[in-house]
Structure formats: C-alpha cells, structure tokens
Amino acid sequence: MSAFLTLLAALVATGACAYHRTSLRAWAIATVAATLVVGVLAGAWVTMVVLLVLELLIAVPLLMPAFRRRKISAPLLKLFARATPTLSATEQTALEAGTVGFEGELFSGKPDWKLLLKQPRPELSTEEQAFLEGPVEQLCAMIDDWQITHELGDLPPEVWEFIKKNRFFGMIIPKQYGGLQFSALAHSAVLQKLNSMSATVASTVAVPNSLGPAELLLHYGTEEQKNHYLPRLAVGEEIPCFALTGPYAGSDATSIPDYGIVCKQVVDGVETLGVRLTFDKRYITLAPIATVIGLAFRLYDPEHLLGETEDLGITLALLPRSTPGLEIGRRHFPLNIPFQNGPIHGKDVFAPLTTLIGGPKMAGHGWRMLVECLSVGRAISLPSNATGGMRASVAASGAYARMRKQFGLAIARFEGVEEALARIGGLTYATTALSRATAAAVDRGEKPAVPSAIAKYHATEWARQVASDTMDIHGGKAVQLGPKNYAGRGWESVPIAITVEGANVMTRSLMIFGQGAIRCHPYVLKEMQALSIADYGEKLRTFDRLLFGHIGFGISNAVRSFVLGLTGAAIGQSAGDAYTRRFYRKLDRYSAALALCADVFMGVLGGKLKFKEKLSARLGDVLSYLYIASSMLKRYEDTGRPEADRPLLAWAFHECMWRTQMALDGAIRNFPVRPVGWLLRALVFPLGRRDVPPSDRLGRRVAALITAPGEARDRLTEWAYLTPTPNNTIGRMNALLPQVIAAEPVERKFGKALKAGQLQAHDYEGQLAEAVRAGVLTEAEAAQLRRVREGTFEFISVDDFDPAELGAKVTRADRRHEADERHKRIA
Ligand SMILES: Cc1cc2nc3c(=O)[nH]c(=O)nc-3n(C[C@H](O)[C@H](O)[C@H](O)COP(=O)(O)OP(=O)(O)OC[C@H]3O[C@@H](n4cnc5c(N)ncnc54)[C@H](O)[C@@H]3O)c2cc1C
C-alpha cells in the first residue's frame, strides 16, 4: 500500500504538471518532491529510491541543454528531415498565405477563451445600417424571382440599373475610387438579405465583390490599372468576371493548360510587347456580359523577352471584352438559377503586357496572388448566401408549419415535422454565428485561410440540410414551381454553393485539416521551417527547443484529454457564466483530444496522412465543430447572453459536440495502426462515448421558438428580407403569423364542435354560421376564423399554368433551323 501511495504521488505530480503545462524544471522539482515526501511519510523506502533514480535519469539529461542537443535532438533532426514530406511550391504558397486566428487556440489543446471573448463585438456602422435599410430593402422590393428564374432567365434591366447605380458591385472598393468600402460584416449582411429573396441576385452581387478583378487590382494592380478600372467597377460601368476553371482544371486549378507566349506584335502601327494567349474556360460567372475579363494562364517566355526564365508560371491578366479573338457571350444554365455564367475561349489572342495584373513584374506570381486573396472572399460570399437562405427558411418554415393544417392540427404539432423544424432552427443558429465569426475575422485584418474553408463547407452543407427540411415541411407546396413557390429555387441552388469556391468534398477531405494541422499547430510548421535554417548550430538549437516543447505539448494533451474525459469535463476553471461554463469545459476537452490525435496521426502516418482523406476529413470535422461551437458562444456573449436564445444555443452545441465525438471515434476506429488506435481510444474516451445528440425535449423548445414571434426568432431572421411587400410571400406570411396564433384557441373550440358532430353543414361558411347559432363561437370569433382562413389561403395555394406558358420559348430545333438558314445565306 505504501509503495502504491508513493507511486501514485509521483504520477499525480507528473499529471498535474502536464495538465497545467509547467516547465520541465517545475515538473522535475514537483515530482521529486512528491516522491520524497510521500515515500518518507509512508516508509516506502525501496519504491521511493527506485522512483527517484528513474526521475533523475529522465530529468538530468533533459535539463542539460548541450548534452540533450547532441545526444537526443541531433539524431532526431536527421530522422525528421528524412521523414518530412517535401512540400510542392503550390502547397508552400497555400500554407504561407493567410493568418491564424482563434482556430490556432483550438489546436492548442488548452484554448485561451479570454482571447476569444475580448474580440470586439462585430457591428455595422450607421452608414452600413442605412444602406441595408435603404438601397438593399429597395432592391429586395424590386425582385420578382419567378420573372428572373423562369420568364427572363436574367435580371430585368431596371434591377441591373439599380444594382449598378447604387454601387452594389463596389462594396469592397475603397471610397477614394468611388466604392462603398464596406466592412466584411456589412458585405455579409447585404448578401444575406439579397439571398433571402433571390439566389440569382445574390450570386450576381457576390461575384464582383469576391475574388476577382477588383480584389486583385486592390492588392496587386499598378496605379494606372487601379485608377482606370476601380472607379468604373464601383459603379458597374465595367462588369468583371474571373476565369480560372476549364475542362481540364476544376478543383486542381493549378493544372490549367491555358497558356500565353511572350511575343511582340504590331498594334496600331506600333511594335508592342505582349502575350499571345490560347485558353478554354468554362463555368465563368458574369462572363456572358462581362466587359473586363480576369484571366489565369501559364506564361512562357521562350524568346527570353522578359528575362532568363522560360516557364514563368501562373499569371493573371485583365482583358477588355473588345480584345480581338475573344469568344465570349454564350451562357451555361446553372440549375435554374440564371445568373450570368458561361464559357470563354480564345486562340492566339494578343494582349499587351500592360494587361498583366500588377504589370510585368507580377508575371508568374498568379497563384500566390489568388491564394493570398482567396480566404477573404471565401469567408464571406458563400457563407453569407447560405446564411441568408437559412434565415429565410426559419421565417418561412416556422410560419408555414403553423398555418398549414392537416388531421385537424397545425403540422408544426406533429413530432416528425417538429424534428425538421428543430434542425432548421438549430443549424441556422450555428451558421449565423459561423458566418459572423469569419466576417469579423476579416474585419480584424485576418486572412482566415482555415476558418474560411470551414465556413464555406459547413454553411453550405447545413444550408443543404435546411433546404431539404424546408422542402419536406412544405410538401407539394414547395414542389410546384411558380411565383407562389419561395422554396423550390433555394433547393435548386444548393449544389451550386456546394461546388463553387472549392468543391465541398475536396474542401473537407483535403483542406480543412490538411491546412489546419500545419498552419494552426503550435509546432509543426515551425519545425518544418527550422529544416531550412542554413546554419547547422542554429538549426539544431531551434529544432531542439521546438522538439521538447512539442513533446511536452503532446504529453500534456494526452493527460488533459484523459482527465477531462474521465471527469466528463466537469472540473477545472473555464470561461462563461453559470449556464455556459460546461460548454467551455467540453470544448477544452475536445480541443485536447484533437491536439493529441493530430499529433499522433501526423507522427505515425507522416506524409501518408495527406492521402488518407477519410481520416483527414474527420479530424477536419472536429476542428470545424470546435470552431463553430466557439463562434456560437461568442455570439451568445455578444448579444448579451439572452435567455431566450438558450434552447438554440444548447441544441446547436449538443449537435456539434455529438458530431465531434462521432468524428473522433471514426478517426480512431479507422486508424490503420491498431494498437495506437486502442491507446488513443483509452485516452480520448476513457468512459466511452457519452455525448448524445440534442434531446427531443430540446428540439421541441427550438421548434416552438421558431414557429411563434419572439426575440430569439427575430435575431435568427435578422437580415432576411421580411418586409411584407407584394413580391415577398415569406414577409407577408410572417406578418400574418400573430393573427394565426391568436385564432388558434378559437379554432380549437370550432374543431371540437365539428368533431362532436354539432355542426352539420358541408361547407366552411355554413359550419361557421351554425357554430355562431349554436353559441360555440361569437360573431367576432367567426369573423376572426374567416379572416385567418382567407389570409392563409394564399400561402397554401400553388400556381398552375396554361400549357403554352411552360417550355422554352426558343427550342433546340428552332436554333438548329436558324443556324442552317444562316449557313445557307453565307454559302
Ligand atoms: C455555377 C458555377 C459558377 C462558377 N463560377 C466560376 C468563376 O466565376 N470562375 C471560375 O474560374 N470558376 C468558376 N466555377 C468553377 C468552380 O470553381 C469549379 O466548378 C470547382 O472548382 C470544381 O471543379 P469541377 O466542377 O471541375 O469539379 P471537379 O474538380 O471535377 O470535382 C469533382 C468532384 O471531385 C472532388 N474532388 C476533386 N479533387 C479532390 C480531392 N483531391 N480530394 C477529394 N475530392 C476531390 C470535388 O470535391 C468534387 O466533388 C464555377 C462553377 C459553377 C458550377
């Protein structure tokens, strides 16, 4: 027993030091002291001496830096250099672009919550708020999405004019060039509102404000290029597009076969240095109407007109539409969401060198330029559009489920529908927090490479889930397309969001953890960078410091993961109030588990982890859910810890933690080296998998919250367009909702009388009259039911068409005939 107590004392001292991440010296002192004190008190002399010898054998060499470097770090440095995969230039560029924000804390195994909570609360300026309440509301009031998506296949001219005139295309352009110079938060709010009305309008506005000519010019353009293009782009005098993708280069954009050869050509009688371009691009948004075309291609200089290098690499140019040889104007048809999108081709098209973005000095830097700018647009466009659609779904599904009656009840009362409503509410809460967090990161000056990938993937995947639930809740009403259908086009638009700006499967499998693990990890990137230090002594010193920091970090994460797992994350100090403290602790636990697993996975699998996409995807999920849950807690704090939001926060938090647990479980279960997997399981899940998805009771509270007006619902639908204008069915449904709810007790009375056989008439009017005569209802109550029934009829009804109205106005046969006629004329 005395021996056991001594051993236990040494272990507890070691565990406590590891848990709190003390220095090596502090650990040595604490462990030796604990062994001595308990050993002497318990009289366990033999055990005490054995333990002390062991402790000193470990501590002394480690505390002698010169010895440690020579005997331990130097051989390990050799091994590390051999095992570290060489990064391709493309990967190197991707890793160097962007900054690390709070996601780095989540990778640390011991997040410093103060850093998150002291970040300023994101807020719109008065000017931005006025824009949202002015031009954005006005634009929303002009939108007839059926006209756009079915009748015109385009925005009507007055909408194009309004967008240009009010500088919607210039949200990211500074005021000095005539743009709006909005914050990322305002930019996000505008897109959210637009997308709550029309995915076509929102996509049209999103693209010029995302990665494209304006963003690239702002960062890399020459003064002349900026002064020429930016003022014209800000007011829509120039319509931009950016062409990267082609038939042979989709997700792997670096493989573009499009090329340019540096050459001289006589232009207007003057010999001009330029590039002869051959390219085949597709899927390019705004291309059919673009006046300035951003083009990515590989630049070659075989005659060395620019310098020594022949293959200069990816380069970016801006071509005016009038460039001879440019084939542009045809349209693709993206899933009935007819924003302008089409192919661009060119063979031996000559462009002067002045068209290169940034001028000749930026030749070959195109990939770096793209990657450096990518994260900002990706943090805003797709997450905001997804969030706007989800906010509209909350308003629409919540109101519709209360208005639509079946089996004598509002469908919201059925548990199956309630489950879908809870998902809509909970996932929307999480996504609003996520898109707010990434926009806030951009506004703090970050280039959030990893969070933008998290936001792009999860916001669009959850929008897909919410769109699917919205369709289910609405049944046939959402299936029958027409002006009255506000859900169908949103559903159709989902795969577009999933595919663009980094297709989701690749984003999840390759990018989130792949980049996160190296960028956010406190040691890995630094260790890799240490390999390139030229001076060996300096390299060894740096590596030694990082290596032992890393080992201590790993031990600490193992201990923290085990202890927090064993105690159900119920101990220790953490941030938050009495309600949220347990949430922060849970995040502490899974942060330690993620850091531990990431180290073990990278350590054991090395470069092979890159190809184990299913493992990498799951660890990426863990990082994502931790990031999303942290964003939700920040949102809760920023909004003044509103009690009304608690069901939403709790639902979304439990969902995230359950998914985190399942992702970790899946990664460990499928880890190829089984004994390592068993050890990880013991450390991460010492009591098994104990997190559960949100309960049915919690789901009921969320469903109740989104089916009735209230402050939590208002916050959830903030920045959705809900003004009850004639073109806005969801807005008008929402406006009617209080009356529908007020009539429910009267409806119940009426329903009871019907069921009891008190009312014999076959039609509704007759039944109401009978109910009044029988004293079941008063005249006022009957009028109330009549009003609500009339009011809701519009919302449950669908469109029908004259057969001639459907079908393309111009068929393929017509087009073929036209082409034949043209050919005949030419012949
Ligand atoms: C409506 C629309 C608008 C667009 N607008 C523009 C634009 O304005 N400018 C522009 O340049 N491009 C644009 N794109 C192109 C868009 O960025 C590409 O579609 C996208 O990069 C994916 O390429 P792909 O469609 O060829 O799919 P592919 O690359 O063929 O991918 C097919 C599938 O394989 C998966 N995949 C690929 N590689 C991996 C991997 N390593 N690991 C795991 N999974 C992988 C993908 O995730 C996807 O699920 C647009 C596309 C669409 C549909």
Short mmCIF file of C-alpha atoms and ligand atoms in Angstrom, two decimals, residues 207 211 241-253 281-287 332-335 337 339-341 495-510 613, ligand 1:
data_model
loop_
_atom_site.label_atom_id
_atom_site.label_comp_id
_atom_site.label_asym_id
_atom_site.label_seq_id
_atom_site.Cartn_x
_atom_site.Cartn_y
_atom_site.Cartn_z
CA VAL A 207 -19.10 37.66 -57.54
CA LEU A 211 -12.07 37.04 -55.61
CA CYS A 241 -15.53 38.18 -64.32
CA PHE A 242 -12.66 35.98 -63.37
CA ALA A 243 -11.75 32.93 -65.45
CA LEU A 244 -9.69 30.19 -63.87
CA THR A 245 -11.65 26.97 -64.44
CA GLY A 246 -11.57 24.97 -67.66
CA PRO A 247 -12.40 21.46 -68.85
CA TYR A 248 -9.10 20.06 -67.57
CA ALA A 249 -8.69 22.23 -64.49
CA GLY A 250 -11.51 22.19 -61.93
CA SER A 251 -10.62 21.55 -58.31
CA ASP A 252 -6.97 21.29 -59.29
CA ALA A 253 -6.82 24.83 -60.59
CA LYS A 281 -12.51 28.39 -69.86
CA ARG A 282 -15.91 27.34 -68.61
CA TYR A 283 -18.37 27.99 -65.76
CA ILE A 284 -17.32 31.65 -65.55
CA THR A 285 -19.79 33.77 -63.61
CA LEU A 286 -20.79 37.04 -65.30
CA ALA A 287 -18.72 36.10 -68.38
CA HIS A 332 -24.42 27.95 -69.24
CA PHE A 333 -27.61 27.24 -67.33
CA PRO A 334 -26.76 26.60 -63.65
CA LEU A 335 -29.67 24.64 -62.19
CA ILE A 337 -30.56 29.90 -61.07
CA PHE A 339 -27.14 34.32 -63.02
CA GLN A 340 -24.88 35.07 -65.96
CA ASN A 341 -22.42 32.22 -66.34
CA PRO A 495 -25.49 22.24 -55.31
CA ILE A 496 -24.10 25.42 -56.87
CA ALA A 497 -22.99 26.67 -53.47
CA ILE A 498 -21.60 23.21 -52.69
CA THR A 499 -19.48 23.21 -55.88
CA VAL A 500 -18.06 26.71 -56.27
CA GLU A 501 -15.11 28.31 -54.43
CA GLY A 502 -13.63 24.91 -53.56
CA ALA A 503 -15.91 21.91 -54.08
CA ASN A 504 -17.07 20.63 -50.71
CA VAL A 505 -15.77 17.07 -50.84
CA MET A 506 -12.29 18.37 -51.54
CA THR A 507 -12.58 21.21 -49.04
CA ARG A 508 -13.47 18.78 -46.27
CA SER A 509 -11.15 15.95 -47.22
CA LEU A 510 -8.06 17.85 -48.15
CA GLU A 613 -8.56 11.67 -46.86
C1 LIG B 1 -22.23 27.90 -61.21
C2 LIG B 1 -20.75 27.91 -61.18
C3 LIG B 1 -20.07 29.11 -61.17
C4 LIG B 1 -18.68 29.13 -61.23
N1 LIG B 1 -18.01 30.32 -61.33
C5 LIG B 1 -16.68 30.31 -61.60
C6 LIG B 1 -15.99 31.51 -61.93
O1 LIG B 1 -16.57 32.60 -61.93
N2 LIG B 1 -14.68 31.44 -62.23
C7 LIG B 1 -14.00 30.26 -62.22
O2 LIG B 1 -12.82 30.25 -62.53
N3 LIG B 1 -14.62 29.10 -61.91
C8 LIG B 1 -15.94 29.09 -61.61
N4 LIG B 1 -16.59 27.92 -61.30
C9 LIG B 1 -15.82 26.70 -61.23
C10 LIG B 1 -15.76 26.07 -59.86
O3 LIG B 1 -14.85 26.74 -59.06
C11 LIG B 1 -15.41 24.60 -60.11
O4 LIG B 1 -16.61 24.02 -60.55
C12 LIG B 1 -14.89 23.91 -58.91
O5 LIG B 1 -13.59 24.33 -58.69
C13 LIG B 1 -14.89 22.40 -59.06
O6 LIG B 1 -14.38 21.97 -60.29
P1 LIG B 1 -15.20 20.94 -61.19
O7 LIG B 1 -16.59 21.40 -61.27
O8 LIG B 1 -14.44 20.73 -62.42
O9 LIG B 1 -15.21 19.59 -60.33
P2 LIG B 1 -14.05 18.52 -60.22
O10 LIG B 1 -12.76 19.18 -59.92
O11 LIG B 1 -14.11 17.62 -61.39
O12 LIG B 1 -14.50 17.74 -58.93
C14 LIG B 1 -15.47 16.69 -58.93
C15 LIG B 1 -15.59 16.13 -57.53
O13 LIG B 1 -14.32 15.60 -57.10
C16 LIG B 1 -13.97 16.14 -55.84
N5 LIG B 1 -12.53 16.26 -55.74
C17 LIG B 1 -11.66 16.78 -56.64
N6 LIG B 1 -10.40 16.70 -56.18
C18 LIG B 1 -10.47 16.11 -54.96
C19 LIG B 1 -9.51 15.74 -53.97
N7 LIG B 1 -8.23 15.95 -54.12
N8 LIG B 1 -9.96 15.16 -52.85
C20 LIG B 1 -11.27 14.93 -52.68
N9 LIG B 1 -12.22 15.24 -53.57
C21 LIG B 1 -11.83 15.83 -54.69
C22 LIG B 1 -14.64 17.52 -55.79
O14 LIG B 1 -14.84 17.92 -54.46
C23 LIG B 1 -15.96 17.21 -56.50
O15 LIG B 1 -16.86 16.66 -55.58
C24 LIG B 1 -17.97 27.90 -61.22
C25 LIG B 1 -18.66 26.69 -61.18
C26 LIG B 1 -20.04 26.68 -61.17
C27 LIG B 1 -20.72 25.37 -61.17
#
